[in-house]
């Protein structure tokens, strides 16, 4: 099975929205889900691969934010 076939059969990636919808002026990210306005607006039309990329980016953002808090 090809990688594309595997991705199309993978479970859908659900929105990371936590219903805490407030944009941070400092970061330009939603304080609830850590996405940009562009990512939020495009989510419904994103492919599985695009959603997975956003989720990886969110993980990196959370790690960076956590690191900043410990400094």
XYZ file of C-alpha atoms in Angstrom:
71
model
C 0.000 0.000 0.000
C 1.363 3.411 -0.927
C 1.940 6.173 1.604
C -0.832 8.240 -0.033
C -3.266 5.336 0.329
C -2.327 4.894 3.964
C -2.913 8.589 4.658
C -6.289 8.596 2.944
C -7.382 5.614 5.046
C -6.025 7.045 8.296
C -8.405 8.297 10.939
C -9.376 11.918 10.339
C -7.440 14.497 12.313
C -9.923 16.423 14.394
C -9.643 20.134 15.006
C -7.473 21.050 17.999
C -9.997 23.761 18.938
C -10.658 23.835 22.693
C -13.382 26.502 22.523
C -11.049 29.034 24.129
C -11.040 31.306 21.107
C -8.887 34.333 21.827
C -6.015 35.552 19.707
C -2.835 36.621 21.470
C -1.594 39.991 20.242
C 1.925 39.017 21.292
C 2.129 35.744 19.357
C -0.627 35.943 16.755
C -1.818 32.539 17.941
C -5.089 31.412 19.466
C -4.477 30.905 23.191
C -6.687 27.800 23.139
C -5.450 25.803 20.160
C -2.147 27.541 19.285
C -3.107 28.016 15.621
C -2.809 31.122 13.476
C -5.902 32.755 11.989
C -4.900 31.398 8.574
C -4.630 27.851 9.955
C -8.003 28.155 11.682
C -9.680 29.507 8.544
C -8.177 26.846 6.263
C -8.671 23.831 8.558
C -11.910 22.632 6.945
C -10.291 22.483 3.503
C -6.924 21.040 4.563
C -5.790 17.603 3.481
C -4.833 14.967 6.032
C -1.150 15.754 5.413
C -1.708 19.491 5.888
C -3.592 18.913 9.131
C -0.835 16.615 10.364
C 1.731 19.325 9.588
C -0.275 21.902 11.565
C -0.551 19.485 14.500
C 3.240 18.998 14.472
C 3.684 22.775 14.405
C 1.298 23.141 17.365
C 3.394 20.628 19.304
C 6.528 22.674 18.580
C 4.776 25.883 19.613
C 3.678 24.338 22.903
C 7.200 23.086 23.588
C 8.655 26.527 22.873
C 6.062 28.190 25.098
C 6.760 25.715 27.895
C 10.492 26.360 27.568
C 9.958 30.133 27.738
C 7.970 29.766 30.964
C 10.833 27.892 32.633
C 13.399 30.598 31.850
